[in-house]
Coordinates of C-alpha atoms and ligand atoms in Angstrom, one line a residue:
M43 CA 85.3 131.5 42.1
S44 CA 82.9 130.1 44.6
T45 CA 79.7 129.8 42.6
P46 CA 79.4 129.1 38.9
H47 CA 77.8 132.0 37.1
E48 CA 75.4 132.1 34.2
I49 CA 77.4 132.9 31.2
P50 CA 75.7 135.2 28.7
S51 CA 75.4 133.7 25.2
Y52 CA 77.8 136.2 23.8
L53 CA 80.7 135.2 26.1
T54 CA 82.5 131.9 26.2
P55 CA 83.5 130.2 29.5
R56 CA 87.1 130.9 28.4
D57 CA 86.7 134.7 28.1
I58 CA 84.5 135.4 31.1
G59 CA 87.6 136.9 32.9
P60 CA 87.1 140.2 34.6
W61 CA 83.3 139.9 34.2
G62 CA 83.5 136.8 36.3
V63 CA 85.4 138.7 39.0
Y64 CA 82.7 141.3 39.0
L65 CA 79.9 138.8 39.3
E66 CA 81.7 137.2 42.3
Q67 CA 81.8 140.6 43.9
I68 CA 78.1 141.1 43.4
D69 CA 77.4 137.6 44.9
R70 CA 79.4 138.7 48.0
V71 CA 77.4 141.8 48.5
T72 CA 73.9 140.3 47.8
P73 CA 73.3 139.0 51.4
Y74 CA 73.7 142.6 52.7
L75 CA 71.1 144.1 50.3
G76 CA 68.0 143.1 52.2
S77 CA 64.8 143.4 50.2
L78 CA 66.7 145.1 47.4
A79 CA 68.3 141.8 46.6
R80 CA 65.2 141.1 44.5
W81 CA 66.6 143.5 42.0
V82 CA 70.2 142.3 42.0
E83 CA 69.9 140.5 38.7
T84 CA 69.8 144.0 37.2
L85 CA 73.5 144.4 38.1
K86 CA 74.4 141.1 36.5
R87 CA 73.2 142.2 33.0
P88 CA 74.6 145.2 31.1
K89 CA 71.8 147.3 29.9
R90 CA 73.2 147.8 26.4
I91 CA 76.2 146.5 24.5
L92 CA 77.5 147.8 21.2
I93 CA 80.2 146.1 19.2
V94 CA 81.5 148.0 16.2
D95 CA 83.9 147.4 13.4
V96 CA 86.4 150.3 13.1
P97 CA 88.1 150.3 9.7
I98 CA 90.8 152.8 8.8
E99 CA 93.1 153.4 5.9
R100 CA 96.7 152.9 7.1
D101 CA 99.4 155.4 6.0
D102 CA 100.7 152.8 3.6
G103 CA 97.4 152.6 1.8
S104 CA 96.3 149.2 3.3
I105 CA 93.0 148.8 5.2
A106 CA 93.0 147.8 8.9
H107 CA 90.0 146.7 11.0
F108 CA 89.8 147.0 14.7
E109 CA 87.1 145.7 17.1
G110 CA 85.5 148.4 19.2
Y111 CA 83.0 148.3 22.1
R112 CA 80.8 150.6 24.1
V113 CA 78.9 149.0 27.0
Q114 CA 76.3 150.8 29.1
H115 CA 76.0 148.7 32.2
N116 CA 73.4 150.7 34.1
T117 CA 71.6 154.1 33.7
S118 CA 69.3 153.9 36.7
R119 CA 70.9 156.9 38.5
G120 CA 71.8 159.0 35.4
P121 CA 73.5 158.8 32.0
G122 CA 76.2 156.2 31.3
K123 CA 79.7 157.4 32.3
G124 CA 83.1 155.9 31.9
G125 CA 86.3 155.9 29.9
V126 CA 87.5 154.6 26.6
R127 CA 90.5 152.3 26.6
F128 CA 92.9 151.5 23.6
H129 CA 94.8 148.3 24.4
Q130 CA 95.7 145.1 22.5
D131 CA 94.1 142.9 25.2
V132 CA 90.7 144.6 25.3
T133 CA 87.9 142.1 25.3
L134 CA 84.1 142.3 25.6
S135 CA 84.3 140.7 29.1
E136 CA 86.8 143.3 30.2
V137 CA 84.7 146.3 28.9
M138 CA 81.6 144.8 30.5
A139 CA 83.4 144.5 33.9
L140 CA 84.9 148.0 33.6
S141 CA 81.4 149.4 32.8
A142 CA 79.9 147.7 35.8
W143 CA 82.7 148.9 38.1
M144 CA 81.8 152.5 36.8
T145 CA 78.2 151.9 37.9
V146 CA 79.4 150.9 41.4
K147 CA 82.1 153.7 41.5
N148 CA 79.7 156.5 40.5
A149 CA 77.2 155.4 43.1
A150 CA 79.9 154.9 45.8
V151 CA 81.0 158.5 45.5
N152 CA 77.4 159.6 44.7
V153 CA 77.9 161.3 41.4
P154 CA 74.6 161.3 39.4
Y155 CA 75.6 158.8 36.7
G156 CA 75.1 155.2 35.7
G157 CA 78.1 153.2 34.4
A158 CA 79.6 152.7 31.0
K159 CA 82.9 151.9 29.3
G160 CA 84.4 151.6 25.9
G161 CA 87.4 150.2 24.2
I162 CA 89.2 149.3 21.0
R163 CA 91.4 146.2 20.8
V164 CA 94.5 147.8 19.4
D165 CA 98.0 148.5 20.4
P166 CA 98.1 152.3 19.9
K167 CA 101.9 152.3 19.8
T168 CA 101.7 150.6 16.4
L169 CA 99.7 153.5 14.9
S170 CA 100.9 156.9 13.6
Q171 CA 99.2 160.0 14.9
G172 CA 97.2 160.2 11.7
E173 CA 96.0 156.6 12.0
L174 CA 95.2 157.1 15.7
Q175 CA 93.1 160.1 14.8
R176 CA 91.2 158.3 12.0
M177 CA 90.6 155.3 14.3
T178 CA 89.3 157.5 17.1
R179 CA 87.0 159.5 14.8
R180 CA 85.6 156.4 13.1
Y181 CA 85.0 154.7 16.5
T182 CA 83.2 157.9 17.7
S183 CA 81.0 157.9 14.6
E184 CA 80.1 154.3 15.1
I185 CA 79.1 154.7 18.8
N186 CA 77.5 158.1 18.0
I187 CA 74.0 156.6 18.2
I188 CA 74.3 155.8 21.9
I189 CA 76.5 158.6 23.4
G190 CA 75.6 162.2 24.2
P191 CA 75.8 164.6 27.1
N192 CA 72.6 163.3 28.5
K193 CA 73.0 159.7 27.4
D194 CA 76.6 158.4 27.9
I195 CA 79.7 160.5 28.4
P196 CA 83.1 158.9 27.5
A197 CA 86.4 160.0 29.1
P198 CA 90.1 159.0 29.1
D199 CA 91.3 155.6 30.3
V200 CA 94.3 153.4 29.6
N201 CA 96.2 154.8 26.5
T202 CA 93.7 157.6 25.8
N203 CA 94.2 161.2 26.7
E204 CA 92.9 164.8 26.2
K205 CA 93.9 164.8 22.6
V206 CA 91.8 161.7 21.9
M207 CA 88.9 163.4 23.8
A208 CA 89.3 166.5 21.6
W209 CA 88.9 164.3 18.5
M210 CA 85.9 162.5 20.0
M211 CA 84.2 165.8 20.9
D212 CA 84.9 167.3 17.5
T213 CA 83.6 164.2 15.6
Y214 CA 80.4 164.1 17.7
S215 CA 80.0 167.8 17.2
M216 CA 80.5 167.6 13.4
N217 CA 77.9 164.9 13.2
M218 CA 75.4 166.9 15.3
G219 CA 76.1 170.2 13.5
S220 CA 77.1 172.2 16.5
T221 CA 79.7 172.1 19.3
V222 CA 78.7 169.8 22.1
S223 CA 81.4 170.1 24.7
G224 CA 79.6 168.0 27.3
V225 CA 79.7 164.8 25.3
V226 CA 83.1 163.8 26.7
T227 CA 85.1 164.7 29.7
G228 CA 88.9 164.9 30.1
K229 CA 89.1 167.4 27.3
P230 CA 91.9 170.0 26.9
I231 CA 91.2 173.1 29.0
S232 CA 90.8 175.2 25.8
L233 CA 87.8 173.1 24.7
G234 CA 85.9 173.1 28.0
G235 CA 88.1 170.8 30.0
S236 CA 88.4 171.2 33.7
L237 CA 91.3 172.3 35.7
G238 CA 92.6 169.5 37.8
R239 CA 91.0 166.7 35.7
Q240 CA 94.2 165.3 34.4
E241 CA 95.7 164.6 37.8
A242 CA 92.4 164.0 39.6
T243 CA 92.6 160.2 39.7
G244 CA 96.1 160.2 41.1
R245 CA 95.1 162.9 43.6
G246 CA 92.1 160.9 44.7
V247 CA 94.4 157.9 45.3
Y248 CA 96.6 160.1 47.4
V249 CA 93.7 161.6 49.4
V250 CA 92.2 158.2 50.3
G251 CA 95.7 156.9 50.9
C252 CA 96.2 159.6 53.6
E253 CA 92.9 158.6 55.2
A254 CA 93.7 154.9 55.2
A255 CA 97.2 155.6 56.6
A256 CA 95.7 157.7 59.4
K257 CA 93.3 154.7 60.3
R258 CA 96.4 152.5 60.5
G259 CA 98.5 154.9 62.4
L260 CA 101.0 155.1 59.5
E261 CA 102.9 158.4 58.9
I262 CA 103.0 159.3 55.2
K263 CA 106.4 161.0 55.9
G264 CA 108.9 158.2 55.6
A265 CA 106.3 155.6 54.5
R266 CA 107.5 153.1 51.8
V267 CA 105.4 153.1 48.7
A268 CA 105.5 150.7 45.7
I269 CA 103.6 151.5 42.5
Q270 CA 102.6 149.4 39.5
G271 CA 101.9 151.6 36.5
F272 CA 103.5 155.0 35.9
G273 CA 100.9 156.6 33.7
N274 CA 98.3 159.2 34.5
V275 CA 97.3 157.5 37.8
G276 CA 100.5 155.9 39.1
G277 CA 102.7 158.8 38.0
V278 CA 100.6 161.5 39.7
A279 CA 100.1 159.4 42.9
A280 CA 103.9 158.8 43.0
R281 CA 104.6 162.5 42.8
L282 CA 102.0 163.4 45.5
F283 CA 103.3 160.8 47.9
A284 CA 106.9 161.8 47.3
E285 CA 106.0 165.5 47.8
A286 CA 104.4 164.5 51.2
G287 CA 107.7 162.9 52.3
A288 CA 107.0 159.2 51.4
K289 CA 109.7 157.1 49.8
V290 CA 108.7 155.6 46.5
V291 CA 110.9 152.4 46.7
A292 CA 109.6 150.6 43.5
V293 CA 107.9 151.4 40.3
Q294 CA 106.9 148.9 37.7
D295 CA 105.6 149.7 34.2
H296 CA 104.7 147.6 31.2
V297 CA 108.4 147.1 30.3
T298 CA 110.3 146.7 33.6
T299 CA 110.7 147.5 37.3
V300 CA 113.0 150.0 39.0
M301 CA 113.7 149.9 42.7
R302 CA 115.7 152.1 45.2
D303 CA 115.6 151.5 48.9
S304 CA 116.2 155.1 49.9
G305 CA 113.4 156.3 47.5
I306 CA 113.3 157.1 43.8
D307 CA 113.6 160.7 42.6
I308 CA 110.1 160.9 41.1
P309 CA 110.5 164.1 39.1
A310 CA 113.7 162.7 37.5
L311 CA 111.9 159.4 36.7
Q312 CA 109.0 161.4 35.2
K313 CA 111.4 163.2 33.0
H314 CA 113.0 160.0 31.9
V315 CA 109.6 158.4 31.1
A316 CA 108.6 161.5 29.1
E317 CA 111.7 161.1 27.0
H318 CA 112.0 157.3 26.7
G319 CA 108.4 156.1 27.1
S320 CA 109.2 153.7 30.0
V321 CA 111.1 153.5 33.3
D322 CA 113.6 151.2 31.5
G323 CA 117.1 152.6 31.4
F324 CA 116.6 155.0 34.3
K325 CA 119.9 155.6 35.9
G326 CA 118.7 156.7 39.3
A327 CA 117.5 153.2 40.5
E328 CA 118.3 149.5 40.2
L329 CA 116.7 147.8 37.2
V330 CA 114.9 144.5 38.2
R331 CA 114.1 142.3 35.3
D332 CA 112.1 139.7 37.2
R333 CA 108.6 141.2 37.2
N334 CA 107.3 139.0 40.1
S335 CA 109.8 140.3 42.6
F336 CA 107.9 143.6 42.6
W337 CA 105.1 142.1 44.7
E338 CA 107.5 141.1 47.4
V339 CA 109.1 144.5 47.9
D340 CA 109.3 145.7 51.4
C341 CA 106.7 148.6 51.5
D342 CA 103.9 150.0 53.6
I343 CA 101.6 151.1 50.8
L344 CA 101.2 149.2 47.5
I345 CA 99.4 150.9 44.6
P346 CA 98.4 148.8 41.7
A347 CA 97.7 151.4 39.0
A348 CA 97.8 149.4 35.8
L349 CA 95.5 146.7 34.6
E350 CA 93.0 144.1 36.1
Q351 CA 93.7 140.9 37.9
Q352 CA 97.3 141.7 38.9
I353 CA 96.9 140.5 42.5
S354 CA 95.7 136.9 42.6
E355 CA 96.1 133.9 44.8
V356 CA 99.6 133.5 43.2
N357 CA 101.1 136.6 44.6
A358 CA 98.7 137.9 47.4
N359 CA 100.6 135.9 50.0
K360 CA 103.9 137.6 49.2
I361 CA 102.7 141.1 49.6
R362 CA 104.3 142.9 52.6
A363 CA 102.3 146.2 52.4
S364 CA 99.8 146.9 55.1
I365 CA 97.7 149.1 52.8
I366 CA 96.7 148.6 49.2
L367 CA 95.3 151.5 47.2
E368 CA 93.6 150.3 44.0
G369 CA 94.5 153.0 41.4
A370 CA 93.6 150.5 38.7
N371 CA 90.2 149.0 38.1
G372 CA 89.8 145.4 39.2
P373 CA 93.4 144.7 40.1
T374 CA 92.6 142.2 42.9
T375 CA 90.7 138.9 42.3
P376 CA 88.2 137.7 44.9
A377 CA 90.6 134.8 45.9
A378 CA 93.3 137.4 46.6
D379 CA 90.8 139.5 48.5
D380 CA 90.3 136.6 50.9
I381 CA 94.0 136.1 51.4
L382 CA 94.7 139.8 52.0
N383 CA 91.7 140.1 54.4
E384 CA 93.0 137.1 56.3
K385 CA 96.5 138.7 56.5
G386 CA 94.9 142.0 57.8
V387 CA 96.0 144.0 54.8
L388 CA 93.7 147.1 54.4
V389 CA 92.6 147.1 50.7
V390 CA 91.0 150.4 49.6
P391 CA 89.0 149.2 46.6
D392 CA 89.1 150.7 43.2
V393 CA 85.5 152.0 43.3
I394 CA 86.6 154.4 46.1
A395 CA 90.4 154.7 45.6
N396 CA 90.3 155.7 41.9
A397 CA 87.0 157.6 41.9
G398 CA 88.8 161.0 41.8
G399 CA 88.9 160.9 38.0
V400 CA 85.2 160.5 37.4
T401 CA 84.5 162.9 40.2
V402 CA 86.3 165.7 38.4
S403 CA 84.8 164.5 35.2
Y404 CA 81.4 165.2 36.8
F405 CA 82.7 168.7 37.7
E406 CA 83.8 169.2 34.1
W407 CA 80.4 168.1 32.8
V408 CA 78.6 170.5 35.2
Q409 CA 81.0 173.4 34.2
D410 CA 80.3 172.7 30.5
F411 CA 76.5 172.8 31.0
S412 CA 76.7 176.1 32.8
S413 CA 79.6 177.5 30.7
F414 CA 81.0 178.8 34.0
F415 CA 84.4 177.5 35.1
W416 CA 85.9 177.0 38.5
T417 CA 89.4 177.6 39.9
E418 CA 91.7 174.7 40.4
D419 CA 91.6 175.4 44.2
E420 CA 87.8 175.0 44.2
I421 CA 88.0 171.8 42.2
N422 CA 90.7 170.2 44.4
Q423 CA 88.8 171.2 47.6
R424 CA 85.6 169.7 46.4
L425 CA 87.4 166.6 45.1
T426 CA 89.1 166.2 48.5
R427 CA 85.8 166.6 50.3
I428 CA 84.0 164.0 48.2
M429 CA 86.8 161.5 48.5
R430 CA 87.1 161.8 52.3
E431 CA 83.4 161.6 52.8
A432 CA 83.1 158.5 50.6
F433 CA 86.0 156.9 52.4
S434 CA 84.7 157.7 55.8
A435 CA 81.1 156.4 55.0
V436 CA 82.5 153.1 53.7
W437 CA 84.9 152.8 56.6
Q438 CA 82.1 153.2 59.1
L439 CA 79.9 150.7 57.4
A440 CA 82.8 148.2 57.2
Q441 CA 83.3 148.5 61.0
E442 CA 79.5 148.1 61.6
K443 CA 79.0 145.1 59.4
E444 CA 82.5 143.6 60.0
V445 CA 83.2 143.4 56.3
S446 CA 86.0 144.5 54.0
L447 CA 86.1 148.0 52.6
R448 CA 85.2 146.5 49.2
T449 CA 82.1 144.8 50.4
A450 CA 81.1 148.0 52.3
A451 CA 81.7 150.1 49.2
F452 CA 79.6 147.7 47.2
I453 CA 76.8 147.8 49.9
V454 CA 76.7 151.6 49.7
A455 CA 76.8 151.7 45.9
C456 CA 74.5 148.8 45.1
T457 CA 71.9 150.0 47.6
R458 CA 71.9 153.4 45.8
V459 CA 71.6 151.9 42.3
L460 CA 68.9 149.4 43.3
Q461 CA 66.9 151.9 45.3
A462 CA 66.8 154.0 42.1
R463 CA 65.9 151.0 40.1
E464 CA 63.0 150.1 42.4
M465 CA 61.7 153.6 42.6
R466 CA 61.7 154.0 38.9
G467 CA 59.9 150.6 38.5
L468 CA 59.9 148.3 35.5
Y469 CA 58.7 149.6 32.2
P470 CA 56.1 148.7 30.9
Ligands
LIG195 N1 88.6 156.0 33.2 C1 88.4 156.6 34.5 C2 87.9 155.5 35.4 O1 88.1 154.4 35.2 C3 87.6 157.9 34.5 C4 86.2 157.7 33.9 C5 85.5 159.1 33.7 O2 86.0 160.1 34.0 O3 84.4 159.0 33.2 O4 87.3 155.8 36.4

């Protein structure tokens, strides 16, 4: 990190982690913000942080406690919006950074939200369905005081899905005394969910991937694609690229890596993962135990679609792809950004590349308010249009200012957020 950052009293230097990455990104955009730079400190301080204890009774009668968070980074442009993550490595620094990236993402694609994120430090694989439900409901009750359809709207993220959203919606509604479907997005269709929401993030990655490939003169048909993460983002992106004739040559998940030079049969891999919970043991590809070799694979498009800080100064130099599509949030460190820019790799940043999810969340929220539901075609068309427009605006600005797509996306987004901040003025 180039400049030392002020560490909030509730974080230690040791756990600054992803929040430090985000602060560095803000430092890099500040020189481009003109007179709005006066307000930039706003972006370096989350508006509101809630840390909650989530106790549950385990199936064996014992009591377990989990640490939960909800961070509302910014609400200048609208209510907080962002997912809830269940993962054993969740920290406050991580949730702060993820909430801030939501602020930037929502502004970059111009949906009328601020940014928020939540999480519980838990490995959900160690919980029974009953325990998972009790934990989700207790967490929802604990953060009940700050969420709501006009305040802050959670959604799925790593290890959470439509079932978890149904429990959250039900718990909030029970506490309120009436059904409030707009309090979360990513719900089952039967509860006011939106068609196309589940695959929206992966679809968005694919749409901007096609735009980026066109800029680089790369044909999708026959292009070699490597994907880290085979969940709701990586899995869908893999399928769409494969359907368009690309060869998915490597897939890495939390357990292992599979590779096949002539292209992996994605529907077959999806079936295997649905049955076994991982790509491990898949017969249709070579199993590669050394996790690091994934980054060196011969490919045109690399899609990190798992967790933060995967591409750092350690592996950035080994990457052979000419395009990186950030399906994950925060997968590339600033040091790695410098190396990749130097090498001429086109990095489509998370705040554009994975914004398809929250875009269709926005459609879901609008449909819930009006109780009028759209067809899947309408949704995918609108999604595609928003993603293309956002990509093209950021591309143009990057050319004009001679900056990376990340810096350009941050210029667009931070300008929108800080303009709103300035127009609203400080209270009192
Ligand atoms: N968790 C997703 C993200 O990181 C979606 C958030 C949402 O739909 O609110 O963008």
